[in-house]
PDB file of C-alpha atoms (C1' of nucleotides) in Angstrom:
ATOM      1  CA  MET V 186       0.000   0.000   0.000  1.00 77.00           C
ATOM      2  CA  THR V 187       1.785   3.070  -1.274  1.00 89.00           C
ATOM      3  CA  ALA V 188       0.872   6.725  -0.954  1.00 90.00           C
ATOM      4  CA  GLN V 189      -0.347   6.765  -4.545  1.00 89.00           C
ATOM      5  CA  ARG V 190      -2.728   3.872  -4.050  1.00 93.00           C
ATOM      6  CA  ARG V 191      -4.060   5.338  -0.871  1.00 94.00           C
ATOM      7  CA  VAL V 192      -4.827   8.578  -2.668  1.00 94.00           C
ATOM      8  CA  VAL V 193      -6.686   6.795  -5.456  1.00 94.00           C
ATOM      9  CA  ALA V 194      -8.673   4.799  -2.931  1.00 93.00           C
ATOM     10  CA  GLU V 195      -9.507   7.973  -1.014  1.00 93.00           C
ATOM     11  CA  VAL V 196     -10.727   9.728  -4.134  1.00 93.00           C
ATOM     12  CA  LEU V 197     -13.115   6.908  -4.904  1.00 92.00           C
ATOM     13  CA  ASP V 198     -14.184   6.500  -1.340  1.00 87.00           C
ATOM     14  CA  GLY V 199     -14.883  10.118  -0.607  1.00 75.00           C
ATOM     15  CA  GLU V 200     -17.154  10.629  -3.564  1.00 68.00           C
ATOM     16  CA  HIS V 201     -20.138   8.461  -4.197  1.00 76.00           C
ATOM     17  CA  VAL V 202     -20.182   9.311  -7.855  1.00 85.00           C
ATOM     18  CA  HIS V 203     -19.051   7.698 -11.053  1.00 91.00           C
ATOM     19  CA  LEU V 204     -15.778   9.273 -12.063  1.00 93.00           C
ATOM     20  CA  THR V 205     -13.832   8.827 -15.265  1.00 93.00           C
ATOM     21  CA  ALA V 206     -10.193   7.836 -15.024  1.00 94.00           C
ATOM     22  CA  ASP V 207      -9.183  11.394 -15.889  1.00 94.00           C
ATOM     23  CA  GLU V 208     -11.383  12.802 -13.157  1.00 94.00           C
ATOM     24  CA  VAL V 209      -9.861  10.388 -10.695  1.00 95.00           C
ATOM     25  CA  HIS V 210      -6.446  11.508 -11.837  1.00 96.00           C
ATOM     26  CA  ALA V 211      -7.355  15.185 -11.490  1.00 95.00           C
ATOM     27  CA  ARG V 212      -8.568  14.699  -7.921  1.00 95.00           C
ATOM     28  CA  ALA V 213      -5.603  12.534  -7.054  1.00 95.00           C
ATOM     29  CA  VAL V 214      -3.237  15.232  -8.315  1.00 95.00           C
ATOM     30  CA  ALA V 215      -4.919  17.692  -5.981  1.00 94.00           C
ATOM     31  CA  LYS V 216      -3.841  15.535  -3.057  1.00 93.00           C
ATOM     32  CA  LEU V 217      -0.515  14.277  -4.393  1.00 92.00           C
ATOM     33  CA  PRO V 218       0.738  16.507  -7.180  1.00 92.00           C
ATOM     34  CA  GLU V 219       3.356  14.193  -8.646  1.00 89.00           C
ATOM     35  CA  ILE V 220       1.074  11.209  -9.242  1.00 94.00           C
ATOM     36  CA  SER V 221       1.074  10.085 -12.859  1.00 95.00           C
ATOM     37  CA  ARG V 222      -1.746   9.043 -15.083  1.00 96.00           C
ATOM     38  CA  ALA V 223      -0.187   5.611 -15.590  1.00 96.00           C
ATOM     39  CA  THR V 224      -0.268   4.931 -11.870  1.00 96.00           C
ATOM     40  CA  VAL V 225      -3.903   5.946 -11.642  1.00 96.00           C
ATOM     41  CA  TYR V 226      -4.753   3.545 -14.456  1.00 96.00           C
ATOM     42  CA  ASN V 227      -2.682   0.772 -12.853  1.00 96.00           C
ATOM     43  CA  THR V 228      -4.312   1.260  -9.489  1.00 96.00           C
ATOM     44  CA  LEU V 229      -7.810   1.452 -10.911  1.00 95.00           C
ATOM     45  CA  GLY V 230      -7.135  -1.750 -12.820  1.00 94.00           C
ATOM     46  CA  GLU V 231      -5.999  -3.471  -9.657  1.00 93.00           C
ATOM     47  CA  LEU V 232      -9.020  -2.275  -7.727  1.00 93.00           C
ATOM     48  CA  VAL V 233     -11.217  -3.634 -10.488  1.00 93.00           C
ATOM     49  CA  THR V 234      -9.584  -7.070 -10.458  1.00 91.00           C
ATOM     50  CA  LEU V 235      -9.783  -7.090  -6.663  1.00 90.00           C
ATOM     51  CA  GLY V 236     -13.493  -6.470  -7.004  1.00 90.00           C
ATOM     52  CA  GLU V 237     -13.374  -3.261  -4.970  1.00 91.00           C
ATOM     53  CA  VAL V 238     -14.475  -1.066  -7.835  1.00 92.00           C
ATOM     54  CA  LEU V 239     -16.602  -1.633 -10.922  1.00 92.00           C
ATOM     55  CA  GLU V 240     -16.004  -0.378 -14.416  1.00 92.00           C
ATOM     56  CA  VAL V 241     -19.095   0.982 -16.070  1.00 91.00           C
ATOM     57  CA  ALA V 242     -19.318   1.872 -19.751  1.00 86.00           C
ATOM     58  CA  THR V 243     -22.634   3.672 -19.903  1.00 82.00           C
ATOM     59  CA  ASP V 244     -21.640   5.864 -22.780  1.00 79.00           C
ATOM     60  CA  LYS V 245     -19.031   5.184 -25.385  1.00 77.00           C
ATOM     61  CA  ARG V 246     -16.746   7.890 -24.100  1.00 84.00           C
ATOM     62  CA  ALA V 247     -14.548   7.277 -21.091  1.00 89.00           C
ATOM     63  CA  LYS V 248     -14.999   4.351 -18.743  1.00 92.00           C
ATOM     64  CA  ARG V 249     -16.298   5.287 -15.333  1.00 93.00           C
ATOM     65  CA  TYR V 250     -15.379   3.759 -12.012  1.00 94.00           C
ATOM     66  CA  ASP V 251     -18.019   2.867  -9.469  1.00 93.00           C
ATOM     67  CA  PRO V 252     -16.838   2.424  -5.883  1.00 92.00           C
ATOM     68  CA  ASN V 253     -20.162   0.865  -4.881  1.00 89.00           C
ATOM     69  CA  ALA V 254     -19.003  -2.632  -5.814  1.00 88.00           C
ATOM     70  CA  HIS V 255     -20.281  -4.559  -2.831  1.00 88.00           C
ATOM     71  CA  GLN V 256     -23.955  -3.879  -3.251  1.00 89.00           C
ATOM     72  CA  PRO V 257     -25.477  -5.151  -6.485  1.00 89.00           C
ATOM     73  CA  HIS V 258     -27.168  -2.386  -8.386  1.00 92.00           C
ATOM     74  CA  HIS V 259     -27.796  -1.024 -11.846  1.00 94.00           C
ATOM     75  CA  HIS V 260     -27.609   2.383 -13.469  1.00 94.00           C
ATOM     76  CA  LEU V 261     -29.962   5.078 -14.632  1.00 94.00           C
ATOM     77  CA  VAL V 262     -28.369   7.456 -17.123  1.00 93.00           C
ATOM     78  CA  CYS V 263     -29.559  10.815 -18.404  1.00 92.00           C
ATOM     79  CA  ALA V 264     -29.391  10.805 -22.189  1.00 88.00           C
ATOM     80  CA  ARG V 265     -28.762  14.550 -22.283  1.00 86.00           C
ATOM     81  CA  CYS V 266     -26.266  15.384 -19.564  1.00 85.00           C
ATOM     82  CA  GLY V 267     -24.877  11.939 -18.774  1.00 86.00           C
ATOM     83  CA  ALA V 268     -25.739  12.029 -15.072  1.00 88.00           C
ATOM     84  CA  ILE V 269     -25.684   8.577 -13.507  1.00 92.00           C
ATOM     85  CA  ARG V 270     -27.702   7.311 -10.530  1.00 93.00           C
ATOM     86  CA  ASP V 271     -27.507   3.929  -8.888  1.00 93.00           C
ATOM     87  CA  VAL V 272     -30.844   2.120  -8.907  1.00 95.00           C
ATOM     88  CA  HIS V 273     -32.116  -1.128  -7.437  1.00 94.00           C
ATOM     89  CA  PRO V 274     -34.798  -2.722  -9.587  1.00 93.00           C
ATOM     90  CA  THR V 275     -36.931  -5.504  -8.237  1.00 92.00           C
ATOM     91  CA  GLY V 276     -36.640  -8.912  -9.820  1.00 86.00           C
ATOM     92  CA  ASN V 277     -33.606 -10.655 -11.223  1.00 88.00           C
ATOM     93  CA  PRO V 278     -33.046 -10.358 -14.965  1.00 90.00           C
ATOM     94  CA  LEU V 279     -30.931 -13.502 -14.906  1.00 91.00           C
ATOM     95  CA  SER V 280     -34.051 -15.544 -14.281  1.00 91.00           C
ATOM     96  CA  ASP V 281     -35.696 -13.852 -17.270  1.00 93.00           C
ATOM     97  CA  LEU V 282     -33.271 -15.479 -19.692  1.00 94.00           C
ATOM     98  CA  PRO V 283     -34.519 -18.973 -20.525  1.00 94.00           C
ATOM     99  CA  ASP V 284     -32.069 -21.764 -21.285  1.00 94.00           C
ATOM    100  CA  SER V 285     -33.177 -21.717 -24.889  1.00 94.00           C
ATOM    101  CA  GLU V 286     -31.835 -18.178 -25.147  1.00 94.00           C
ATOM    102  CA  ARG V 287     -28.457 -18.913 -23.595  1.00 96.00           C
ATOM    103  CA  PHE V 288     -26.864 -20.629 -26.605  1.00 95.00           C
ATOM    104  CA  GLY V 289     -24.699 -22.777 -24.355  1.00 94.00           C
ATOM    105  CA  PHE V 290     -23.132 -19.772 -22.635  1.00 95.00           C
ATOM    106  CA  THR V 291     -22.351 -19.937 -18.934  1.00 95.00           C
ATOM    107  CA  VAL V 292     -24.067 -16.710 -17.956  1.00 95.00           C
ATOM    108  CA  SER V 293     -22.582 -15.189 -14.843  1.00 92.00           C
ATOM    109  CA  ASP V 294     -23.571 -11.573 -14.752  1.00 90.00           C
ATOM    110  CA  VAL V 295     -26.049  -9.066 -16.065  1.00 93.00           C
ATOM    111  CA  GLU V 296     -25.885  -5.301 -16.405  1.00 92.00           C
ATOM    112  CA  VAL V 297     -28.998  -3.203 -16.767  1.00 94.00           C
ATOM    113  CA  THR V 298     -28.813   0.392 -17.970  1.00 94.00           C
ATOM    114  CA  TYR V 299     -31.946   2.495 -17.860  1.00 94.00           C
ATOM    115  CA  ARG V 300     -31.909   5.557 -20.070  1.00 93.00           C
ATOM    116  CA  GLY V 301     -34.037   8.647 -19.818  1.00 93.00           C
ATOM    117  CA  VAL V 302     -34.007  12.343 -19.104  1.00 93.00           C
ATOM    118  CA  CYS V 303     -33.234  13.693 -15.665  1.00 93.00           C
ATOM    119  CA  PRO V 304     -35.427  16.351 -13.995  1.00 94.00           C
ATOM    120  CA  ASN V 305     -32.829  19.093 -14.586  1.00 89.00           C
ATOM    121  CA  CYS V 306     -32.600  18.467 -18.297  1.00 90.00           C
ATOM    122  CA  ALA V 307     -36.364  18.028 -18.626  1.00 90.00           C
ATOM    123  CA  ALA V 308     -36.879  21.470 -17.051  1.00 91.00           C
ATOM    124  CA  ALA V 309     -34.356  23.162 -19.319  1.00 78.00           C
TER     125      ALA V 309
ATOM    126  CA  MET I 144     -28.736   7.946 -51.926  1.00 77.00           C
ATOM    127  CA  THR I 145     -25.182   7.657 -53.171  1.00 88.00           C
ATOM    128  CA  ALA I 146     -23.160   4.598 -54.079  1.00 89.00           C
ATOM    129  CA  GLN I 147     -21.252   4.894 -50.815  1.00 88.00           C
ATOM    130  CA  ARG I 148     -24.361   4.871 -48.676  1.00 92.00           C
ATOM    131  CA  ARG I 149     -25.818   1.956 -50.545  1.00 93.00           C
ATOM    132  CA  VAL I 150     -22.645  -0.024 -49.909  1.00 94.00           C
ATOM    133  CA  VAL I 151     -22.722   0.688 -46.182  1.00 94.00           C
ATOM    134  CA  ALA I 152     -26.369  -0.300 -46.003  1.00 92.00           C
ATOM    135  CA  GLU I 153     -25.633  -3.510 -47.903  1.00 92.00           C
ATOM    136  CA  VAL I 154     -22.812  -4.441 -45.573  1.00 93.00           C
ATOM    137  CA  LEU I 155     -25.053  -4.125 -42.554  1.00 91.00           C
ATOM    138  CA  ASP I 156     -27.964  -5.808 -44.228  1.00 87.00           C
ATOM    139  CA  GLY I 157     -26.087  -8.813 -45.526  1.00 75.00           C
ATOM    140  CA  GLU I 158     -24.563  -9.732 -42.200  1.00 68.00           C
ATOM    141  CA  HIS I 159     -26.601 -10.332 -39.118  1.00 76.00           C
ATOM    142  CA  VAL I 160     -23.677  -9.694 -36.858  1.00 84.00           C
ATOM    143  CA  HIS I 161     -22.425  -6.814 -34.775  1.00 91.00           C
ATOM    144  CA  LEU I 162     -19.670  -5.122 -36.707  1.00 93.00           C
ATOM    145  CA  THR I 163     -17.332  -2.398 -35.559  1.00 93.00           C
ATOM    146  CA  ALA I 164     -17.059   0.719 -37.689  1.00 94.00           C
ATOM    147  CA  ASP I 165     -13.685  -0.472 -38.945  1.00 94.00           C
ATOM    148  CA  GLU I 166     -15.119  -3.828 -39.947  1.00 94.00           C
ATOM    149  CA  VAL I 167     -17.916  -2.081 -41.786  1.00 95.00           C
ATOM    150  CA  HIS I 168     -15.304   0.027 -43.515  1.00 95.00           C
ATOM    151  CA  ALA I 169     -13.230  -3.026 -44.451  1.00 94.00           C
ATOM    152  CA  ARG I 170     -16.221  -4.759 -46.002  1.00 94.00           C
ATOM    153  CA  ALA I 171     -17.341  -1.613 -47.741  1.00 94.00           C
ATOM    154  CA  VAL I 172     -13.885  -1.202 -49.263  1.00 94.00           C
ATOM    155  CA  ALA I 173     -14.194  -4.712 -50.664  1.00 94.00           C
ATOM    156  CA  LYS I 174     -17.208  -3.558 -52.648  1.00 93.00           C
ATOM    157  CA  LEU I 175     -16.159   0.009 -53.382  1.00 92.00           C
ATOM    158  CA  PRO I 176     -12.404   0.423 -52.979  1.00 91.00           C
ATOM    159  CA  GLU I 177     -12.258   4.194 -52.805  1.00 88.00           C
ATOM    160  CA  ILE I 178     -14.724   4.653 -49.943  1.00 94.00           C
ATOM    161  CA  SER I 179     -13.216   6.541 -47.027  1.00 95.00           C
ATOM    162  CA  ARG I 180     -13.462   5.961 -43.342  1.00 95.00           C
ATOM    163  CA  ALA I 181     -15.042   9.355 -42.809  1.00 95.00           C
ATOM    164  CA  THR I 182     -17.911   8.480 -45.117  1.00 96.00           C
ATOM    165  CA  VAL I 183     -18.503   5.208 -43.320  1.00 96.00           C
ATOM    166  CA  TYR I 184     -18.675   7.057 -40.019  1.00 96.00           C
ATOM    167  CA  ASN I 185     -20.977   9.690 -41.503  1.00 95.00           C
ATOM    168  CA  THR I 186     -23.303   7.124 -42.978  1.00 95.00           C
ATOM    169  CA  LEU I 187     -23.386   5.003 -39.841  1.00 95.00           C
ATOM    170  CA  GLY I 188     -24.214   8.105 -37.842  1.00 94.00           C
ATOM    171  CA  GLU I 189     -27.085   8.902 -40.159  1.00 93.00           C
ATOM    172  CA  LEU I 190     -28.431   5.385 -40.011  1.00 93.00           C
ATOM    173  CA  VAL I 191     -28.324   5.579 -36.224  1.00 93.00           C
ATOM    174  CA  THR I 192     -30.253   8.850 -36.097  1.00 91.00           C
ATOM    175  CA  LEU I 193     -32.739   7.452 -38.591  1.00 90.00           C
ATOM    176  CA  GLY I 194     -33.259   4.549 -36.224  1.00 90.00           C
ATOM    177  CA  GLU I 195     -32.260   1.964 -38.807  1.00 91.00           C
ATOM    178  CA  VAL I 196     -29.237   0.780 -36.887  1.00 92.00           C
ATOM    179  CA  LEU I 197     -28.357   0.643 -33.192  1.00 92.00           C
ATOM    180  CA  GLU I 198     -25.059   1.471 -31.577  1.00 92.00           C
ATOM    181  CA  VAL I 199     -24.025  -1.005 -28.937  1.00 91.00           C
ATOM    182  CA  ALA I 200     -21.142  -0.453 -26.548  1.00 86.00           C
ATOM    183  CA  THR I 201     -20.791  -3.885 -24.974  1.00 82.00           C
ATOM    184  CA  ASP I 202     -17.099  -3.578 -24.366  1.00 79.00           C
ATOM    185  CA  LYS I 203     -15.107  -0.432 -23.963  1.00 78.00           C
ATOM    186  CA  ARG I 204     -13.333  -0.916 -27.258  1.00 85.00           C
ATOM    187  CA  ALA I 205     -14.954   0.080 -30.513  1.00 89.00           C
ATOM    188  CA  LYS I 206     -18.659   0.732 -30.851  1.00 92.00           C
ATOM    189  CA  ARG I 207     -20.568  -1.932 -32.727  1.00 93.00           C
ATOM    190  CA  TYR I 208     -23.466  -1.444 -35.079  1.00 94.00           C
ATOM    191  CA  ASP I 209     -26.526  -3.634 -34.860  1.00 93.00           C
ATOM    192  CA  PRO I 210     -28.761  -3.734 -37.939  1.00 92.00           C
ATOM    193  CA  ASN I 211     -31.510  -5.498 -36.000  1.00 89.00           C
ATOM    194  CA  ALA I 212     -33.035  -2.205 -34.861  1.00 88.00           C
ATOM    195  CA  HIS I 213     -36.691  -2.956 -35.436  1.00 89.00           C
ATOM    196  CA  GLN I 214     -37.055  -5.878 -33.098  1.00 89.00           C
ATOM    197  CA  PRO I 215     -36.390  -5.138 -29.434  1.00 89.00           C
ATOM    198  CA  HIS I 216     -33.735  -7.410 -28.034  1.00 92.00           C
ATOM    199  CA  HIS I 217     -30.791  -7.515 -25.666  1.00 94.00           C
ATOM    200  CA  HIS I 218     -27.275  -8.862 -25.841  1.00 94.00           C
ATOM    201  CA  LEU I 219     -25.314 -11.778 -24.487  1.00 94.00           C
ATOM    202  CA  VAL I 220     -21.565 -11.188 -24.582  1.00 93.00           C
ATOM    203  CA  CYS I 221     -18.692 -13.614 -24.111  1.00 91.00           C
ATOM    204  CA  ALA I 222     -16.291 -12.177 -21.570  1.00 87.00           C
ATOM    205  CA  ARG I 223     -13.330 -13.929 -23.208  1.00 85.00           C
ATOM    206  CA  CYS I 224     -13.702 -13.589 -26.966  1.00 85.00           C
ATOM    207  CA  GLY I 225     -16.265 -10.806 -27.182  1.00 86.00           C
ATOM    208  CA  ALA I 226     -18.779 -12.776 -29.245  1.00 87.00           C
ATOM    209  CA  ILE I 227     -22.233 -11.200 -29.173  1.00 92.00           C
ATOM    210  CA  ARG I 228     -25.604 -12.914 -29.534  1.00 92.00           C
ATOM    211  CA  ASP I 229     -29.006 -11.308 -29.627  1.00 93.00           C
ATOM    212  CA  VAL I 230     -31.292 -12.611 -26.894  1.00 95.00           C
ATOM    213  CA  HIS I 231     -34.935 -12.092 -25.999  1.00 94.00           C
ATOM    214  CA  PRO I 232     -35.520 -12.343 -22.250  1.00 93.00           C
ATOM    215  CA  THR I 233     -39.010 -12.716 -20.886  1.00 92.00           C
ATOM    216  CA  GLY I 234     -40.409  -9.928 -18.776  1.00 86.00           C
ATOM    217  CA  ASN I 235     -39.891  -6.200 -19.083  1.00 88.00           C
ATOM    218  CA  PRO I 236     -37.172  -4.674 -16.926  1.00 90.00           C
ATOM    219  CA  LEU I 237     -38.865  -1.287 -17.180  1.00 91.00           C
ATOM    220  CA  SER I 238     -41.655  -2.547 -14.955  1.00 91.00           C
ATOM    221  CA  ASP I 239     -39.037  -3.684 -12.434  1.00 93.00           C
ATOM    222  CA  LEU I 240     -37.993  -0.123 -11.699  1.00 95.00           C
ATOM    223  CA  PRO I 241     -40.377   1.348  -9.129  1.00 94.00           C
ATOM    224  CA  ASP I 242     -41.199   5.056  -9.168  1.00 94.00           C
ATOM    225  CA  SER I 243     -39.235   5.507  -5.963  1.00 95.00           C
ATOM    226  CA  GLU I 244     -36.100   4.451  -7.865  1.00 95.00           C
ATOM    227  CA  ARG I 245     -36.612   6.774 -10.805  1.00 96.00           C
ATOM    228  CA  PHE I 246     -35.499  10.007  -9.104  1.00 95.00           C
ATOM    229  CA  GLY I 247     -37.810  12.065 -11.292  1.00 95.00           C
ATOM    230  CA  PHE I 248     -36.243  10.793 -14.511  1.00 96.00           C
ATOM    231  CA  THR I 249     -38.431  10.163 -17.529  1.00 95.00           C
ATOM    232  CA  VAL I 250     -37.226   6.655 -18.258  1.00 95.00           C
ATOM    233  CA  SER I 251     -37.617   5.734 -21.892  1.00 92.00           C
ATOM    234  CA  ASP I 252     -35.364   2.821 -22.593  1.00 90.00           C
ATOM    235  CA  VAL I 253     -33.461  -0.013 -20.991  1.00 93.00           C
ATOM    236  CA  GLU I 254     -30.498  -2.019 -22.182  1.00 93.00           C
ATOM    237  CA  VAL I 255     -29.669  -5.383 -20.713  1.00 94.00           C
ATOM    238  CA  THR I 256     -26.279  -6.978 -21.248  1.00 94.00           C
ATOM    239  CA  TYR I 257     -25.746 -10.547 -20.080  1.00 94.00           C
ATOM    240  CA  ARG I 258     -22.136 -11.600 -19.638  1.00 93.00           C
ATOM    241  CA  GLY I 259     -20.717 -15.059 -19.562  1.00 93.00           C
ATOM    242  CA  VAL I 260     -18.472 -17.499 -21.358  1.00 92.00           C
ATOM    243  CA  CYS I 261     -19.433 -18.956 -24.715  1.00 92.00           C
ATOM    244  CA  PRO I 262     -19.214 -22.706 -25.442  1.00 93.00           C
ATOM    245  CA  ASN I 263     -16.105 -22.283 -27.599  1.00 89.00           C
ATOM    246  CA  CYS I 264     -14.159 -20.438 -24.930  1.00 89.00           C
ATOM    247  CA  ALA I 265     -15.387 -22.770 -22.199  1.00 89.00           C
ATOM    248  CA  ALA I 266     -14.070 -25.765 -24.160  1.00 90.00           C
ATOM    249  CA  ALA I 267     -10.671 -24.173 -24.765  1.00 77.00           C
TER     250      ALA I 267
ATOM    251  C1'  DG K 173     -22.799  23.756 -70.143  1.00 69.88           C
ATOM    252  C1'  DC K 174     -23.048  26.245 -65.569  1.00 69.88           C
ATOM    253  C1'  DT K 175     -24.010  26.842 -60.825  1.00 69.88           C
ATOM    254  C1'  DC K 176     -25.263  25.620 -56.316  1.00 69.88           C
ATOM    255  C1'  DG K 177     -25.555  22.600 -52.879  1.00 69.88           C
ATOM    256  C1'  DA K 178     -24.759  18.208 -51.054  1.00 69.88           C
ATOM    257  C1'  DC K 179     -21.501  14.396 -50.647  1.00 69.88           C
ATOM    258  C1'  DT K 180     -16.936  12.428 -50.282  1.00 69.88           C
ATOM    259  C1'  DT K 181     -12.040  12.303 -49.440  1.00 69.88           C
ATOM    260  C1'  DG K 182      -7.769  11.950 -46.896  1.00 69.88           C
ATOM    261  C1'  DG K 183      -5.210  13.799 -43.653  1.00 69.88           C
ATOM    262  C1'  DA K 184      -4.861  16.262 -39.353  1.00 69.88           C
ATOM    263  C1'  DT K 185      -6.488  16.322 -34.871  1.00 69.88           C
ATOM    264  C1'  DG K 186      -8.330  14.842 -30.449  1.00 69.88           C
ATOM    265  C1'  DA K 187      -9.616  11.765 -26.614  1.00 69.88           C
ATOM    266  C1'  DA K 188      -8.909   7.705 -23.958  1.00 69.88           C
ATOM    267  C1'  DG K 189      -6.067   4.220 -22.772  1.00 69.88           C
ATOM    268  C1'  DT K 190      -1.825   1.213 -22.874  1.00 69.88           C
ATOM    269  C1'  DC K 191       3.050   0.212 -22.954  1.00 69.88           C
ATOM    270  C1'  DC K 192       7.776   0.548 -21.771  1.00 69.88           C
ATOM    271  C1'  DA K 193      12.370   1.583 -20.150  1.00 69.88           C
ATOM    272  C1'  DA K 194      14.387   4.080 -16.547  1.00 69.88           C
ATOM    273  C1'  DT K 195      14.064   5.350 -11.844  1.00 69.88           C
ATOM    274  C1'  DA K 196      12.578   5.080  -7.173  1.00 69.88           C
ATOM    275  C1'  DT K 197      11.038   2.644  -3.157  1.00 69.88           C
ATOM    276  C1'  DC K 198      10.189  -0.954  -0.167  1.00 69.88           C
ATOM    277  C1'  DT K 199      11.247  -5.559   2.143  1.00 69.88           C
ATOM    278  C1'  DG K 200      13.532  -9.259   4.230  1.00 69.88           C
ATOM    279  C1'  DG K 201      17.907 -11.324   5.340  1.00 69.88           C
ATOM    280  C1'  DT K 202      22.351 -10.790   7.203  1.00 69.88           C
TER     281       DT K 202
ATOM    282  C1'  DA L 236      22.482  -0.528   8.794  1.00 69.88           C
ATOM    283  C1'  DC L 237      23.317  -2.480   4.265  1.00 69.88           C
ATOM    284  C1'  DC L 238      22.439  -5.116   0.204  1.00 69.88           C
ATOM    285  C1'  DA L 239      19.845  -7.383  -3.258  1.00 69.88           C
ATOM    286  C1'  DG L 240      15.682  -8.547  -5.344  1.00 69.88           C
ATOM    287  C1'  DA L 241      11.148  -7.456  -6.016  1.00 69.88           C
ATOM    288  C1'  DT L 242       7.669  -4.238  -6.632  1.00 69.88           C
ATOM    289  C1'  DA L 243       5.825   0.398  -7.782  1.00 69.88           C
ATOM    290  C1'  DT L 244       6.007   4.796 -10.157  1.00 69.88           C
ATOM    291  C1'  DT L 245       7.013   7.981 -13.725  1.00 69.88           C
ATOM    292  C1'  DG L 246       6.635  10.396 -18.067  1.00 69.88           C
ATOM    293  C1'  DG L 247       6.514  10.070 -22.528  1.00 69.88           C
ATOM    294  C1'  DA L 248       5.772   7.564 -26.683  1.00 69.88           C
ATOM    295  C1'  DC L 249       2.443   4.887 -28.864  1.00 69.88           C
ATOM    296  C1'  DT L 250      -2.164   2.743 -30.266  1.00 69.88           C
ATOM    297  C1'  DT L 251      -6.865   2.821 -31.179  1.00 69.88           C
ATOM    298  C1'  DC L 252     -11.122   4.761 -32.191  1.00 69.88           C
ATOM    299  C1'  DA L 253     -13.426   8.584 -33.618  1.00 69.88           C
ATOM    300  C1'  DT L 254     -14.244  13.343 -35.292  1.00 69.88           C
ATOM    301  C1'  DC L 255     -13.178  17.494 -37.851  1.00 69.88           C
ATOM    302  C1'  DC L 256     -12.092  20.207 -41.757  1.00 69.88           C
ATOM    303  C1'  DA L 257     -10.659  22.225 -46.111  1.00 69.88           C
ATOM    304  C1'  DA L 258     -10.535  20.924 -50.609  1.00 69.88           C
ATOM    305  C1'  DG L 259     -12.285  18.388 -54.319  1.00 69.88           C
ATOM    306  C1'  DT L 260     -16.141  15.867 -56.757  1.00 69.88           C
ATOM    307  C1'  DC L 261     -20.662  14.850 -58.273  1.00 69.88           C
ATOM    308  C1'  DG L 262     -25.257  15.651 -59.888  1.00 69.88           C
ATOM    309  C1'  DA L 263     -29.861  18.000 -60.486  1.00 69.88           C
ATOM    310  C1'  DG L 264     -32.050  21.833 -62.299  1.00 69.88           C
ATOM    311  C1'  DC L 265     -31.855  25.843 -65.059  1.00 69.88           C
TER     312       DC L 265
END
DNA sequence: GCTCGACTTGGATGAAGTCCAATATCTGGT
DNA sequence: ACCAGATATTGGACTTCATCCAAGTCGAGC
């Protein structure tokens, strides 16, 4: 556990939002000016493989990192401004996929992304 | 309707797969050697806004283009090789999102991505 | 045939991410 | 405390995917 990794962990911990790698880097630099982008990417990658952080690719721009890895949840994304909220739908979509639709795959995970317009953008 | 656009449409129509923009370009070049990447991107963008083709961002690499835009469906992705199948789960995930979890959003769409390992990769 | 507008081209540019060699730091063993 | 090996970090080059733009081309209507 080095200073750099601690800083990255703190950035993700302190903010319950979905930051891009560059945003993580920007906030990490604020706390530890000499930290490099490569280290941020390395550390984020390690956190992902450790299961402490989730990668989400809700738009096709930058990946975002979700520190809320321990509670299963899905995402609700504003189509206009890109805002992301965690949501907890009822039901389990895994049980909605019959064997006949699995094509022999071993299905282990499911991601659900709801899309819509947030109240702010609807008002504007 | 120019020759270039017809070629792009043919590429997507002839293949019921999920091609990246570069793959579309490669196949378009096979039919019309002087077509440029920019035109492929332009045409794909137009087809997307016309609703004839869907963009899917199942991995964080290149966007893929799905010509099966008129029948609602979701995707099953192999975590190892990236293979994509269209699937049709039962149930409607939209009805699984209670009002209390919508945060005032006007929710209009939902994407479901199942992840697993395909038979080929499981055998290897 | 000419003109105007739309389409296409290829190359430059940008954004996001990865890679790598050199450097720094940490750890355990003596 | 010192050394050696292992591990981590750095910064910059590089890759990939995508977009932008100025210049050139094409075609329909006059």
